[in-house]
PDB file of C-alpha atoms in Angstrom:
ATOM      1  CA  UNK Y  15     -19.788  15.111  60.338  1.00 51.00           C
ATOM      2  CA  UNK Y  16     -22.958  13.488  60.182  1.00 55.00           C
ATOM      3  CA  UNK Y  17     -23.919  10.191  58.700  1.00 55.00           C
ATOM      4  CA  UNK Y  18     -25.886  11.851  56.117  1.00 56.00           C
ATOM      5  CA  UNK Y  19     -22.698  13.737  54.858  1.00 56.00           C
ATOM      6  CA  UNK Y  20     -20.697  10.478  54.853  1.00 57.00           C
ATOM      7  CA  UNK Y  21     -23.378   8.796  52.572  1.00 56.00           C
ATOM      8  CA  UNK Y  22     -23.478  11.668  50.039  1.00 55.00           C
ATOM      9  CA  UNK Y  23     -19.558  11.453  49.821  1.00 60.00           C
ATOM     10  CA  UNK Y  24     -19.801   7.690  48.537  1.00 64.00           C
ATOM     11  CA  UNK Y  25     -18.869   7.541  45.022  1.00 60.00           C
ATOM     12  CA  UNK Y  26     -20.449   4.371  43.008  1.00 66.00           C
ATOM     13  CA  UNK Y  27     -17.852   2.044  41.594  1.00 68.00           C
ATOM     14  CA  UNK Y  28     -18.304   1.789  37.784  1.00 70.00           C
ATOM     15  CA  UNK Y  29     -17.580  -1.587  36.441  1.00 73.00           C
ATOM     16  CA  UNK Y  30     -15.712  -1.628  33.232  1.00 72.00           C
ATOM     17  CA  UNK Y  31     -17.559  -2.659  30.203  1.00 73.00           C
ATOM     18  CA  UNK Y  32     -16.443  -6.387  29.248  1.00 78.00           C
ATOM     19  CA  UNK Y  33     -15.989  -5.785  25.629  1.00 82.00           C
ATOM     20  CA  UNK Y  34     -13.894  -8.783  24.973  1.00 80.00           C
ATOM     21  CA  UNK Y  35     -16.878 -11.089  25.764  1.00 84.00           C
ATOM     22  CA  UNK Y  36     -18.665  -9.783  22.520  1.00 86.00           C
ATOM     23  CA  UNK Y  37     -15.272 -10.125  20.539  1.00 87.00           C
ATOM     24  CA  UNK Y  38     -15.228 -13.719  21.638  1.00 89.00           C
ATOM     25  CA  UNK Y  39     -18.820 -14.388  20.742  1.00 90.00           C
ATOM     26  CA  UNK Y  40     -18.632 -12.633  17.338  1.00 91.00           C
ATOM     27  CA  UNK Y  41     -17.165 -15.524  15.439  1.00 92.00           C
ATOM     28  CA  UNK Y  42     -19.525 -17.904  16.587  1.00 91.00           C
ATOM     29  CA  UNK Y  43     -22.316 -15.747  16.172  1.00 91.00           C
ATOM     30  CA  UNK Y  44     -21.430 -15.102  12.559  1.00 94.00           C
ATOM     31  CA  UNK Y  45     -21.127 -18.785  11.767  1.00 93.00           C
ATOM     32  CA  UNK Y  46     -24.253 -19.480  13.388  1.00 90.00           C
ATOM     33  CA  UNK Y  47     -26.079 -16.783  11.607  1.00 92.00           C
ATOM     34  CA  UNK Y  48     -24.628 -17.959   8.140  1.00 92.00           C
ATOM     35  CA  UNK Y  49     -25.403 -21.513   8.600  1.00 90.00           C
ATOM     36  CA  UNK Y  50     -28.651 -21.466  10.952  1.00 90.00           C
ATOM     37  CA  UNK Y  51     -30.506 -18.285  11.020  1.00 91.00           C
ATOM     38  CA  UNK Y  52     -30.338 -17.030   7.476  1.00 93.00           C
ATOM     39  CA  UNK Y  53     -31.220 -20.206   5.864  1.00 91.00           C
ATOM     40  CA  UNK Y  54     -34.179 -20.621   8.281  1.00 91.00           C
ATOM     41  CA  UNK Y  55     -35.495 -17.113   7.483  1.00 93.00           C
ATOM     42  CA  UNK Y  56     -34.861 -17.561   3.558  1.00 93.00           C
ATOM     43  CA  UNK Y  57     -36.831 -21.030   3.916  1.00 92.00           C
ATOM     44  CA  UNK Y  58     -39.716 -19.318   5.677  1.00 92.00           C
ATOM     45  CA  UNK Y  59     -39.740 -16.471   2.922  1.00 93.00           C
ATOM     46  CA  UNK Y  60     -39.579 -19.012   0.132  1.00 92.00           C
ATOM     47  CA  UNK Y  61     -42.641 -20.745   1.433  1.00 93.00           C
ATOM     48  CA  UNK Y  62     -44.666 -17.757   0.757  1.00 93.00           C
ATOM     49  CA  UNK Y  63     -43.559 -17.494  -2.881  1.00 92.00           C
ATOM     50  CA  UNK Y  64     -44.243 -19.505  -6.009  1.00 89.00           C
ATOM     51  CA  UNK Y  65     -43.232 -19.378  -9.688  1.00 81.00           C
ATOM     52  CA  UNK Y  66     -45.592 -17.600 -12.034  1.00 80.00           C
ATOM     53  CA  UNK Y  67     -44.819 -17.035 -15.644  1.00 77.00           C
ATOM     54  CA  UNK Y  68     -41.091 -17.998 -14.860  1.00 77.00           C
ATOM     55  CA  UNK Y  69     -40.788 -15.303 -12.141  1.00 83.00           C
ATOM     56  CA  UNK Y  70     -40.969 -15.528  -8.232  1.00 84.00           C
ATOM     57  CA  UNK Y  71     -44.346 -14.200  -7.045  1.00 89.00           C
ATOM     58  CA  UNK Y  72     -45.778 -13.674  -3.465  1.00 91.00           C
ATOM     59  CA  UNK Y  73     -48.794 -16.086  -3.138  1.00 91.00           C
ATOM     60  CA  UNK Y  74     -49.042 -15.988   0.813  1.00 88.00           C
ATOM     61  CA  UNK Y  75     -50.490 -19.140   2.175  1.00 92.00           C
ATOM     62  CA  UNK Y  76     -51.153 -20.663  -1.126  1.00 93.00           C
ATOM     63  CA  UNK Y  77     -48.627 -23.256  -0.866  1.00 93.00           C
ATOM     64  CA  UNK Y  78     -49.886 -24.308   2.440  1.00 95.00           C
ATOM     65  CA  UNK Y  79     -53.228 -24.651   1.041  1.00 94.00           C
ATOM     66  CA  UNK Y  80     -51.932 -26.908  -1.625  1.00 94.00           C
ATOM     67  CA  UNK Y  81     -50.131 -29.059   0.888  1.00 94.00           C
ATOM     68  CA  UNK Y  82     -53.097 -29.698   2.988  1.00 94.00           C
ATOM     69  CA  UNK Y  83     -55.848 -29.233   0.442  1.00 92.00           C
ATOM     70  CA  UNK Y  84     -54.648 -31.153  -2.717  1.00 92.00           C
ATOM     71  CA  UNK Y  85     -55.382 -34.670  -2.530  1.00 92.00           C
ATOM     72  CA  UNK Y  86     -51.830 -35.948  -3.663  1.00 91.00           C
ATOM     73  CA  UNK Y  87     -49.777 -33.723  -1.600  1.00 94.00           C
ATOM     74  CA  UNK Y  88     -52.136 -34.215   1.437  1.00 95.00           C
ATOM     75  CA  UNK Y  89     -51.731 -38.034   1.166  1.00 95.00           C
ATOM     76  CA  UNK Y  90     -48.001 -37.930   1.024  1.00 94.00           C
ATOM     77  CA  UNK Y  91     -47.758 -35.508   3.632  1.00 96.00           C
ATOM     78  CA  UNK Y  92     -50.035 -37.026   6.283  1.00 96.00           C
ATOM     79  CA  UNK Y  93     -48.323 -40.505   5.524  1.00 96.00           C
ATOM     80  CA  UNK Y  94     -44.911 -38.897   6.230  1.00 96.00           C
ATOM     81  CA  UNK Y  95     -46.169 -37.365   9.475  1.00 96.00           C
ATOM     82  CA  UNK Y  96     -47.750 -40.376  10.760  1.00 97.00           C
ATOM     83  CA  UNK Y  97     -44.514 -42.576   9.752  1.00 96.00           C
ATOM     84  CA  UNK Y  98     -42.578 -39.621  11.886  1.00 96.00           C
ATOM     85  CA  UNK Y  99     -44.910 -39.903  14.717  1.00 97.00           C
ATOM     86  CA  UNK Y 100     -44.391 -43.767  14.796  1.00 97.00           C
ATOM     87  CA  UNK Y 101     -40.610 -43.362  14.404  1.00 97.00           C
ATOM     88  CA  UNK Y 102     -40.486 -40.943  17.284  1.00 96.00           C
ATOM     89  CA  UNK Y 103     -42.838 -43.263  19.611  1.00 96.00           C
ATOM     90  CA  UNK Y 104     -40.547 -46.277  18.999  1.00 96.00           C
ATOM     91  CA  UNK Y 105     -37.462 -44.172  19.945  1.00 95.00           C
ATOM     92  CA  UNK Y 106     -39.261 -42.937  23.181  1.00 95.00           C
ATOM     93  CA  UNK Y 107     -40.548 -46.537  23.890  1.00 95.00           C
ATOM     94  CA  UNK Y 108     -37.280 -48.384  23.151  1.00 96.00           C
ATOM     95  CA  UNK Y 109     -34.256 -46.235  23.030  1.00 95.00           C
ATOM     96  CA  UNK Y 110     -34.870 -44.072  26.041  1.00 93.00           C
ATOM     97  CA  UNK Y 111     -36.099 -46.708  28.393  1.00 94.00           C
ATOM     98  CA  UNK Y 112     -33.051 -49.007  27.447  1.00 95.00           C
ATOM     99  CA  UNK Y 113     -30.674 -46.117  27.882  1.00 94.00           C
ATOM    100  CA  UNK Y 114     -31.902 -45.303  31.327  1.00 93.00           C
ATOM    101  CA  UNK Y 115     -31.648 -48.934  32.381  1.00 93.00           C
ATOM    102  CA  UNK Y 116     -28.009 -49.301  30.768  1.00 94.00           C
ATOM    103  CA  UNK Y 117     -27.012 -46.154  32.654  1.00 93.00           C
ATOM    104  CA  UNK Y 118     -28.409 -47.507  36.101  1.00 91.00           C
ATOM    105  CA  UNK Y 119     -26.554 -50.787  35.480  1.00 91.00           C
ATOM    106  CA  UNK Y 120     -23.231 -48.913  34.555  1.00 91.00           C
ATOM    107  CA  UNK Y 121     -23.651 -46.711  37.702  1.00 88.00           C
ATOM    108  CA  UNK Y 122     -23.604 -49.768  40.133  1.00 85.00           C
ATOM    109  CA  UNK Y 123     -20.483 -49.289  42.297  1.00 81.00           C
ATOM    110  CA  UNK Y 124     -19.256 -52.994  42.257  1.00 81.00           C
ATOM    111  CA  UNK Y 125     -19.533 -53.435  38.548  1.00 83.00           C
ATOM    112  CA  UNK Y 126     -16.191 -54.654  36.955  1.00 87.00           C
ATOM    113  CA  UNK Y 127     -15.227 -53.333  33.357  1.00 87.00           C
ATOM    114  CA  UNK Y 128     -17.514 -50.320  33.223  1.00 88.00           C
ATOM    115  CA  UNK Y 129     -15.082 -48.484  31.113  1.00 88.00           C
ATOM    116  CA  UNK Y 130     -15.271 -51.272  28.519  1.00 91.00           C
ATOM    117  CA  UNK Y 131     -19.044 -51.572  28.520  1.00 90.00           C
ATOM    118  CA  UNK Y 132     -19.562 -47.800  28.400  1.00 90.00           C
ATOM    119  CA  UNK Y 133     -17.223 -47.462  25.355  1.00 91.00           C
ATOM    120  CA  UNK Y 134     -18.751 -50.475  23.518  1.00 91.00           C
ATOM    121  CA  UNK Y 135     -22.330 -49.094  23.837  1.00 92.00           C
ATOM    122  CA  UNK Y 136     -21.356 -45.666  22.886  1.00 93.00           C
ATOM    123  CA  UNK Y 137     -19.369 -46.691  19.893  1.00 92.00           C
ATOM    124  CA  UNK Y 138     -22.212 -47.202  17.130  1.00 92.00           C
ATOM    125  CA  UNK Y 139     -23.199 -43.563  18.009  1.00 93.00           C
ATOM    126  CA  UNK Y 140     -19.694 -42.529  16.399  1.00 92.00           C
ATOM    127  CA  UNK Y 141     -20.161 -44.505  13.134  1.00 91.00           C
ATOM    128  CA  UNK Y 142     -21.430 -42.968   9.966  1.00 90.00           C
ATOM    129  CA  UNK Y 143     -25.023 -43.438   9.228  1.00 88.00           C
ATOM    130  CA  UNK Y 144     -23.758 -44.684   5.800  1.00 91.00           C
ATOM    131  CA  UNK Y 145     -21.754 -47.605   7.395  1.00 92.00           C
ATOM    132  CA  UNK Y 146     -24.671 -48.420   9.921  1.00 94.00           C
ATOM    133  CA  UNK Y 147     -27.175 -48.522   7.136  1.00 92.00           C
ATOM    134  CA  UNK Y 148     -25.155 -50.610   4.712  1.00 92.00           C
ATOM    135  CA  UNK Y 149     -24.063 -53.103   7.470  1.00 92.00           C
ATOM    136  CA  UNK Y 150     -27.620 -53.667   8.613  1.00 93.00           C
ATOM    137  CA  UNK Y 151     -28.776 -54.248   5.135  1.00 91.00           C
ATOM    138  CA  UNK Y 152     -26.326 -57.116   4.985  1.00 90.00           C
ATOM    139  CA  UNK Y 153     -27.240 -58.448   8.368  1.00 92.00           C
ATOM    140  CA  UNK Y 154     -30.993 -58.346   7.461  1.00 91.00           C
ATOM    141  CA  UNK Y 155     -30.689 -59.498   3.882  1.00 88.00           C
ATOM    142  CA  UNK Y 156     -32.657 -62.827   3.316  1.00 86.00           C
ATOM    143  CA  UNK Y 157     -30.199 -63.868   0.590  1.00 84.00           C
ATOM    144  CA  UNK Y 158     -26.653 -63.359   2.259  1.00 83.00           C
ATOM    145  CA  UNK Y 159     -27.402 -61.937   5.659  1.00 84.00           C
ATOM    146  CA  UNK Y 160     -26.343 -63.452   8.953  1.00 88.00           C
ATOM    147  CA  UNK Y 161     -29.597 -62.842  10.781  1.00 88.00           C
ATOM    148  CA  UNK Y 162     -31.226 -66.019   9.459  1.00 86.00           C
ATOM    149  CA  UNK Y 163     -28.008 -68.165  10.376  1.00 87.00           C
ATOM    150  CA  UNK Y 164     -27.879 -66.583  13.868  1.00 88.00           C
ATOM    151  CA  UNK Y 165     -31.603 -67.197  14.443  1.00 87.00           C
ATOM    152  CA  UNK Y 166     -30.971 -70.767  13.352  1.00 86.00           C
ATOM    153  CA  UNK Y 167     -28.217 -71.134  15.975  1.00 87.00           C
ATOM    154  CA  UNK Y 168     -30.911 -70.718  18.626  1.00 88.00           C
ATOM    155  CA  UNK Y 169     -33.778 -72.490  16.837  1.00 87.00           C
ATOM    156  CA  UNK Y 170     -35.615 -69.531  15.897  1.00 84.00           C
ATOM    157  CA  UNK Y 171     -35.119 -69.212  12.092  1.00 84.00           C
ATOM    158  CA  UNK Y 172     -38.852 -69.625  11.643  1.00 84.00           C
ATOM    159  CA  UNK Y 173     -39.216 -65.927  13.006  1.00 85.00           C
ATOM    160  CA  UNK Y 174     -36.845 -64.564  10.363  1.00 88.00           C
ATOM    161  CA  UNK Y 175     -38.585 -62.549   7.420  1.00 89.00           C
ATOM    162  CA  UNK Y 176     -37.503 -59.837   5.151  1.00 91.00           C
ATOM    163  CA  UNK Y 177     -38.448 -57.206   7.460  1.00 92.00           C
ATOM    164  CA  UNK Y 178     -37.011 -54.403   5.389  1.00 92.00           C
ATOM    165  CA  UNK Y 179     -38.898 -55.474   2.413  1.00 90.00           C
ATOM    166  CA  UNK Y 180     -42.333 -55.680   3.995  1.00 91.00           C
ATOM    167  CA  UNK Y 181     -44.572 -52.638   4.313  1.00 91.00           C
ATOM    168  CA  UNK Y 182     -45.734 -53.877   7.665  1.00 90.00           C
ATOM    169  CA  UNK Y 183     -42.386 -54.085   9.278  1.00 93.00           C
ATOM    170  CA  UNK Y 184     -40.078 -51.909   7.390  1.00 95.00           C
ATOM    171  CA  UNK Y 185     -40.484 -48.750   9.436  1.00 96.00           C
ATOM    172  CA  UNK Y 186     -40.364 -50.597  12.746  1.00 95.00           C
ATOM    173  CA  UNK Y 187     -36.844 -52.308  11.383  1.00 95.00           C
ATOM    174  CA  UNK Y 188     -35.411 -48.920  10.507  1.00 96.00           C
ATOM    175  CA  UNK Y 189     -36.508 -47.516  13.788  1.00 96.00           C
ATOM    176  CA  UNK Y 190     -34.838 -50.142  15.657  1.00 96.00           C
ATOM    177  CA  UNK Y 191     -31.696 -49.802  13.771  1.00 96.00           C
ATOM    178  CA  UNK Y 192     -31.752 -46.051  14.532  1.00 95.00           C
ATOM    179  CA  UNK Y 193     -32.254 -47.072  18.155  1.00 96.00           C
ATOM    180  CA  UNK Y 194     -29.323 -49.252  18.254  1.00 95.00           C
ATOM    181  CA  UNK Y 195     -27.053 -46.648  16.724  1.00 94.00           C
ATOM    182  CA  UNK Y 196     -28.046 -43.925  19.012  1.00 94.00           C
ATOM    183  CA  UNK Y 197     -28.819 -45.511  22.194  1.00 94.00           C
ATOM    184  CA  UNK Y 198     -25.446 -44.472  23.522  1.00 94.00           C
ATOM    185  CA  UNK Y 199     -26.538 -40.887  23.643  1.00 94.00           C
ATOM    186  CA  UNK Y 200     -29.365 -41.239  26.337  1.00 94.00           C
ATOM    187  CA  UNK Y 201     -27.206 -43.835  28.072  1.00 95.00           C
ATOM    188  CA  UNK Y 202     -24.303 -41.277  28.694  1.00 94.00           C
ATOM    189  CA  UNK Y 203     -26.674 -38.471  29.638  1.00 94.00           C
ATOM    190  CA  UNK Y 204     -28.290 -40.422  32.158  1.00 94.00           C
ATOM    191  CA  UNK Y 205     -25.161 -41.952  33.557  1.00 94.00           C
ATOM    192  CA  UNK Y 206     -23.581 -38.557  34.013  1.00 92.00           C
ATOM    193  CA  UNK Y 207     -26.850 -37.566  35.763  1.00 92.00           C
ATOM    194  CA  UNK Y 208     -26.582 -40.603  38.059  1.00 91.00           C
ATOM    195  CA  UNK Y 209     -23.023 -39.642  38.795  1.00 90.00           C
ATOM    196  CA  UNK Y 210     -23.846 -36.046  39.757  1.00 90.00           C
ATOM    197  CA  UNK Y 211     -26.250 -37.160  42.667  1.00 89.00           C
ATOM    198  CA  UNK Y 212     -24.746 -36.219  46.011  1.00 88.00           C
ATOM    199  CA  UNK Y 213     -23.307 -38.892  48.045  1.00 87.00           C
ATOM    200  CA  UNK Y 214     -25.360 -37.510  51.031  1.00 89.00           C
ATOM    201  CA  UNK Y 215     -28.555 -38.310  49.280  1.00 87.00           C
ATOM    202  CA  UNK Y 216     -27.588 -41.899  48.881  1.00 86.00           C
ATOM    203  CA  UNK Y 217     -26.127 -42.188  52.211  1.00 86.00           C
ATOM    204  CA  UNK Y 218     -29.282 -40.873  53.685  1.00 88.00           C
ATOM    205  CA  UNK Y 219     -31.298 -43.404  51.778  1.00 86.00           C
ATOM    206  CA  UNK Y 220     -29.095 -46.291  52.784  1.00 84.00           C
ATOM    207  CA  UNK Y 221     -29.627 -45.229  56.267  1.00 87.00           C
ATOM    208  CA  UNK Y 222     -33.350 -45.512  55.821  1.00 83.00           C
ATOM    209  CA  UNK Y 223     -33.010 -48.970  54.670  1.00 84.00           C
ATOM    210  CA  UNK Y 224     -33.633 -48.076  50.877  1.00 83.00           C
ATOM    211  CA  UNK Y 225     -31.164 -49.897  48.720  1.00 80.00           C
ATOM    212  CA  UNK Y 226     -30.954 -51.822  45.355  1.00 79.00           C
ATOM    213  CA  UNK Y 227     -33.515 -51.035  42.899  1.00 82.00           C
ATOM    214  CA  UNK Y 228     -35.909 -49.644  45.423  1.00 85.00           C
ATOM    215  CA  UNK Y 229     -33.146 -46.885  45.940  1.00 86.00           C
ATOM    216  CA  UNK Y 230     -33.229 -46.197  42.127  1.00 87.00           C
ATOM    217  CA  UNK Y 231     -36.898 -46.006  41.631  1.00 88.00           C
ATOM    218  CA  UNK Y 232     -37.651 -43.953  44.826  1.00 87.00           C
ATOM    219  CA  UNK Y 233     -34.572 -41.772  44.920  1.00 87.00           C
ATOM    220  CA  UNK Y 234     -32.479 -41.751  41.968  1.00 89.00           C
ATOM    221  CA  UNK Y 235     -35.264 -41.638  39.071  1.00 89.00           C
ATOM    222  CA  UNK Y 236     -37.020 -38.522  40.541  1.00 87.00           C
ATOM    223  CA  UNK Y 237     -33.624 -36.601  40.679  1.00 88.00           C
ATOM    224  CA  UNK Y 238     -32.789 -37.484  37.015  1.00 90.00           C
ATOM    225  CA  UNK Y 239     -36.235 -36.698  35.634  1.00 89.00           C
ATOM    226  CA  UNK Y 240     -34.803 -33.109  34.529  1.00 88.00           C
ATOM    227  CA  UNK Y 241     -32.094 -35.074  32.347  1.00 90.00           C
ATOM    228  CA  UNK Y 242     -34.885 -37.438  30.956  1.00 91.00           C
ATOM    229  CA  UNK Y 243     -36.906 -34.530  29.781  1.00 90.00           C
ATOM    230  CA  UNK Y 244     -33.702 -33.157  28.069  1.00 91.00           C
ATOM    231  CA  UNK Y 245     -33.307 -36.642  26.375  1.00 94.00           C
ATOM    232  CA  UNK Y 246     -36.873 -36.563  25.224  1.00 93.00           C
ATOM    233  CA  UNK Y 247     -36.886 -33.168  23.671  1.00 93.00           C
ATOM    234  CA  UNK Y 248     -33.588 -34.118  21.858  1.00 93.00           C
ATOM    235  CA  UNK Y 249     -34.969 -37.325  20.660  1.00 95.00           C
ATOM    236  CA  UNK Y 250     -38.046 -35.389  19.517  1.00 95.00           C
ATOM    237  CA  UNK Y 251     -36.181 -32.628  17.724  1.00 95.00           C
ATOM    238  CA  UNK Y 252     -33.671 -35.225  16.101  1.00 94.00           C
ATOM    239  CA  UNK Y 253     -36.509 -37.762  15.030  1.00 95.00           C
ATOM    240  CA  UNK Y 254     -38.256 -34.743  13.354  1.00 95.00           C
ATOM    241  CA  UNK Y 255     -35.176 -33.867  11.486  1.00 92.00           C
ATOM    242  CA  UNK Y 256     -34.361 -37.453  10.371  1.00 93.00           C
ATOM    243  CA  UNK Y 257     -33.514 -38.321   6.934  1.00 93.00           C
ATOM    244  CA  UNK Y 258     -30.061 -39.811   6.607  1.00 91.00           C
ATOM    245  CA  UNK Y 259     -30.508 -43.265   8.066  1.00 93.00           C
ATOM    246  CA  UNK Y 260     -33.759 -43.720   6.098  1.00 94.00           C
ATOM    247  CA  UNK Y 261     -32.261 -42.527   2.878  1.00 93.00           C
ATOM    248  CA  UNK Y 262     -29.199 -45.132   3.235  1.00 93.00           C
ATOM    249  CA  UNK Y 263     -31.421 -48.001   4.072  1.00 93.00           C
ATOM    250  CA  UNK Y 264     -34.478 -47.425   1.879  1.00 92.00           C
ATOM    251  CA  UNK Y 265     -33.532 -44.862  -0.456  1.00 89.00           C
ATOM    252  CA  UNK Y 266     -35.118 -41.562  -1.366  1.00 88.00           C
ATOM    253  CA  UNK Y 267     -38.420 -43.338  -2.180  1.00 89.00           C
ATOM    254  CA  UNK Y 268     -38.544 -44.560   1.396  1.00 90.00           C
ATOM    255  CA  UNK Y 269     -40.065 -48.038   0.213  1.00 83.00           C
ATOM    256  CA  UNK Y 270     -41.549 -50.346   0.171  1.00 89.00           C
ATOM    257  CA  UNK Y 271     -44.592 -48.428  -1.011  1.00 90.00           C
ATOM    258  CA  UNK Y 272     -43.613 -45.272   0.988  1.00 91.00           C
ATOM    259  CA  UNK Y 273     -44.030 -47.119   4.295  1.00 94.00           C
ATOM    260  CA  UNK Y 274     -41.068 -45.809   5.557  1.00 95.00           C
ATOM    261  CA  UNK Y 275     -41.453 -42.278   4.347  1.00 95.00           C
ATOM    262  CA  UNK Y 276     -40.864 -39.504   6.992  1.00 96.00           C
ATOM    263  CA  UNK Y 277     -40.816 -35.659   6.504  1.00 95.00           C
ATOM    264  CA  UNK Y 278     -37.203 -35.479   5.734  1.00 95.00           C
ATOM    265  CA  UNK Y 279     -37.335 -37.832   2.822  1.00 95.00           C
ATOM    266  CA  UNK Y 280     -40.548 -35.999   1.653  1.00 95.00           C
ATOM    267  CA  UNK Y 281     -38.758 -32.741   1.958  1.00 94.00           C
ATOM    268  CA  UNK Y 282     -35.629 -34.191  -0.182  1.00 94.00           C
ATOM    269  CA  UNK Y 283     -37.793 -35.505  -2.887  1.00 93.00           C
ATOM    270  CA  UNK Y 284     -39.861 -32.477  -3.086  1.00 93.00           C
ATOM    271  CA  UNK Y 285     -37.096 -29.890  -2.949  1.00 92.00           C
ATOM    272  CA  UNK Y 286     -34.558 -31.375  -4.941  1.00 91.00           C
ATOM    273  CA  UNK Y 287     -36.565 -33.882  -7.097  1.00 88.00           C
ATOM    274  CA  UNK Y 288     -35.849 -37.731  -7.586  1.00 84.00           C
ATOM    275  CA  UNK Y 289     -35.938 -39.795 -10.820  1.00 79.00           C
ATOM    276  CA  UNK Y 290     -38.981 -38.564 -12.678  1.00 74.00           C
ATOM    277  CA  UNK Y 291     -40.210 -36.105 -10.236  1.00 77.00           C
ATOM    278  CA  UNK Y 292     -38.955 -32.572 -10.650  1.00 82.00           C
ATOM    279  CA  UNK Y 293     -37.863 -30.441  -7.827  1.00 85.00           C
ATOM    280  CA  UNK Y 294     -40.196 -27.843  -6.393  1.00 88.00           C
ATOM    281  CA  UNK Y 295     -38.448 -25.254  -4.180  1.00 91.00           C
ATOM    282  CA  UNK Y 296     -41.404 -23.368  -2.994  1.00 92.00           C
ATOM    283  CA  UNK Y 297     -43.350 -26.561  -1.891  1.00 94.00           C
ATOM    284  CA  UNK Y 298     -39.956 -28.057  -0.463  1.00 93.00           C
ATOM    285  CA  UNK Y 299     -39.654 -24.822   1.586  1.00 94.00           C
ATOM    286  CA  UNK Y 300     -43.464 -25.138   2.666  1.00 95.00           C
ATOM    287  CA  UNK Y 301     -42.855 -28.643   4.081  1.00 95.00           C
ATOM    288  CA  UNK Y 302     -39.752 -27.387   5.672  1.00 95.00           C
ATOM    289  CA  UNK Y 303     -41.684 -24.606   7.326  1.00 96.00           C
ATOM    290  CA  UNK Y 304     -44.222 -27.115   8.635  1.00 96.00           C
ATOM    291  CA  UNK Y 305     -41.453 -29.348  10.087  1.00 96.00           C
ATOM    292  CA  UNK Y 306     -39.973 -26.344  11.680  1.00 95.00           C
ATOM    293  CA  UNK Y 307     -43.367 -25.425  13.333  1.00 95.00           C
ATOM    294  CA  UNK Y 308     -43.913 -28.915  14.532  1.00 96.00           C
ATOM    295  CA  UNK Y 309     -40.601 -28.660  16.103  1.00 95.00           C
ATOM    296  CA  UNK Y 310     -41.128 -25.263  17.578  1.00 94.00           C
ATOM    297  CA  UNK Y 311     -44.515 -26.509  19.024  1.00 94.00           C
ATOM    298  CA  UNK Y 312     -42.935 -29.301  20.659  1.00 93.00           C
ATOM    299  CA  UNK Y 313     -39.946 -27.599  22.259  1.00 92.00           C
ATOM    300  CA  UNK Y 314     -42.062 -24.760  23.335  1.00 92.00           C
ATOM    301  CA  UNK Y 315     -44.457 -27.088  25.056  1.00 89.00           C
ATOM    302  CA  UNK Y 316     -41.428 -28.841  26.915  1.00 88.00           C
ATOM    303  CA  UNK Y 317     -39.864 -25.510  28.025  1.00 86.00           C
ATOM    304  CA  UNK Y 318     -42.984 -23.592  29.191  1.00 85.00           C
ATOM    305  CA  UNK Y 319     -45.280 -26.581  30.564  1.00 80.00           C
ATOM    306  CA  UNK Y 320     -43.255 -29.695  31.216  1.00 77.00           C
ATOM    307  CA  UNK Y 321     -39.739 -28.278  32.404  1.00 75.00           C
ATOM    308  CA  UNK Y 322     -41.578 -26.135  34.979  1.00 73.00           C
ATOM    309  CA  UNK Y 323     -43.196 -29.083  36.613  1.00 71.00           C
ATOM    310  CA  UNK Y 324     -39.776 -30.867  36.630  1.00 65.00           C
ATOM    311  CA  UNK Y 325     -37.850 -28.034  38.471  1.00 62.00           C
ATOM    312  CA  UNK Y 326     -39.234 -29.447  41.824  1.00 57.00           C
ATOM    313  CA  UNK Y 327     -37.063 -32.423  41.488  1.00 52.00           C
ATOM    314  CA  UNK Y 328     -33.985 -30.445  40.903  1.00 53.00           C
ATOM    315  CA  UNK Y 329     -31.305 -30.481  43.866  1.00 50.00           C
TER     316      UNK Y 329
END
């Protein structure tokens, strides 16, 4: 029998269709669609409609023209967007670098009490934003707060000011409160990335005489750049979805004088209304759509541009 005949007799093995994978994923798919996908689609649809003579009517991009063209709407929107960018920049410049530094310190092999430090620094992340906002309002209060007293202990009471009540410092103060609460997230992610570096790489660096902080800057930091990129995009998405802490500390009006107003609080006041302001579902959906497009643009930039350049550092 020739080799050609033997090849012809080979019957390909058919793999069974693993339907159970779809069965297990179906509940999560249903919940995700009901909670995320369908509301998103409805929000995008609602931004193209408006109420005319008491009835919903398709108006196309007219709501976006009002948002960007009307003086009042444009002023509030651009003020909220600029504040949101500042809010994000403070997190990127303060929270994430400190998180990387804390993770580097926790990864030192001879450091004692690592578990205690790790738990203590991650604990604020588990607290409710209502508790965090209320506590920090008490701490920073010029009347009954402990901040003036603590600064007085070290002779720096003259530096104290009602930071949450001044237009120039309120946004920075709220941003730093948010940094304090969520600094444990980048710390833990970077800490896990540092622990995942192979020991062979560290031993090779030590054989070449690279130790201490030089080892971190030259060896470890390039290897954890993908993790830093993930943290950066998570910070971007979280900051442009932020609402709860600003609402707790400064209220829906995001005072003083709208100095802490971000897109989340502007969306809340527009959609649901507040005090004498009536809710406008169509304009609220328009603001939500713009927020979605901003977040989509940022995530797309990271996935298709930045992440591709970071793959060279993966091991």
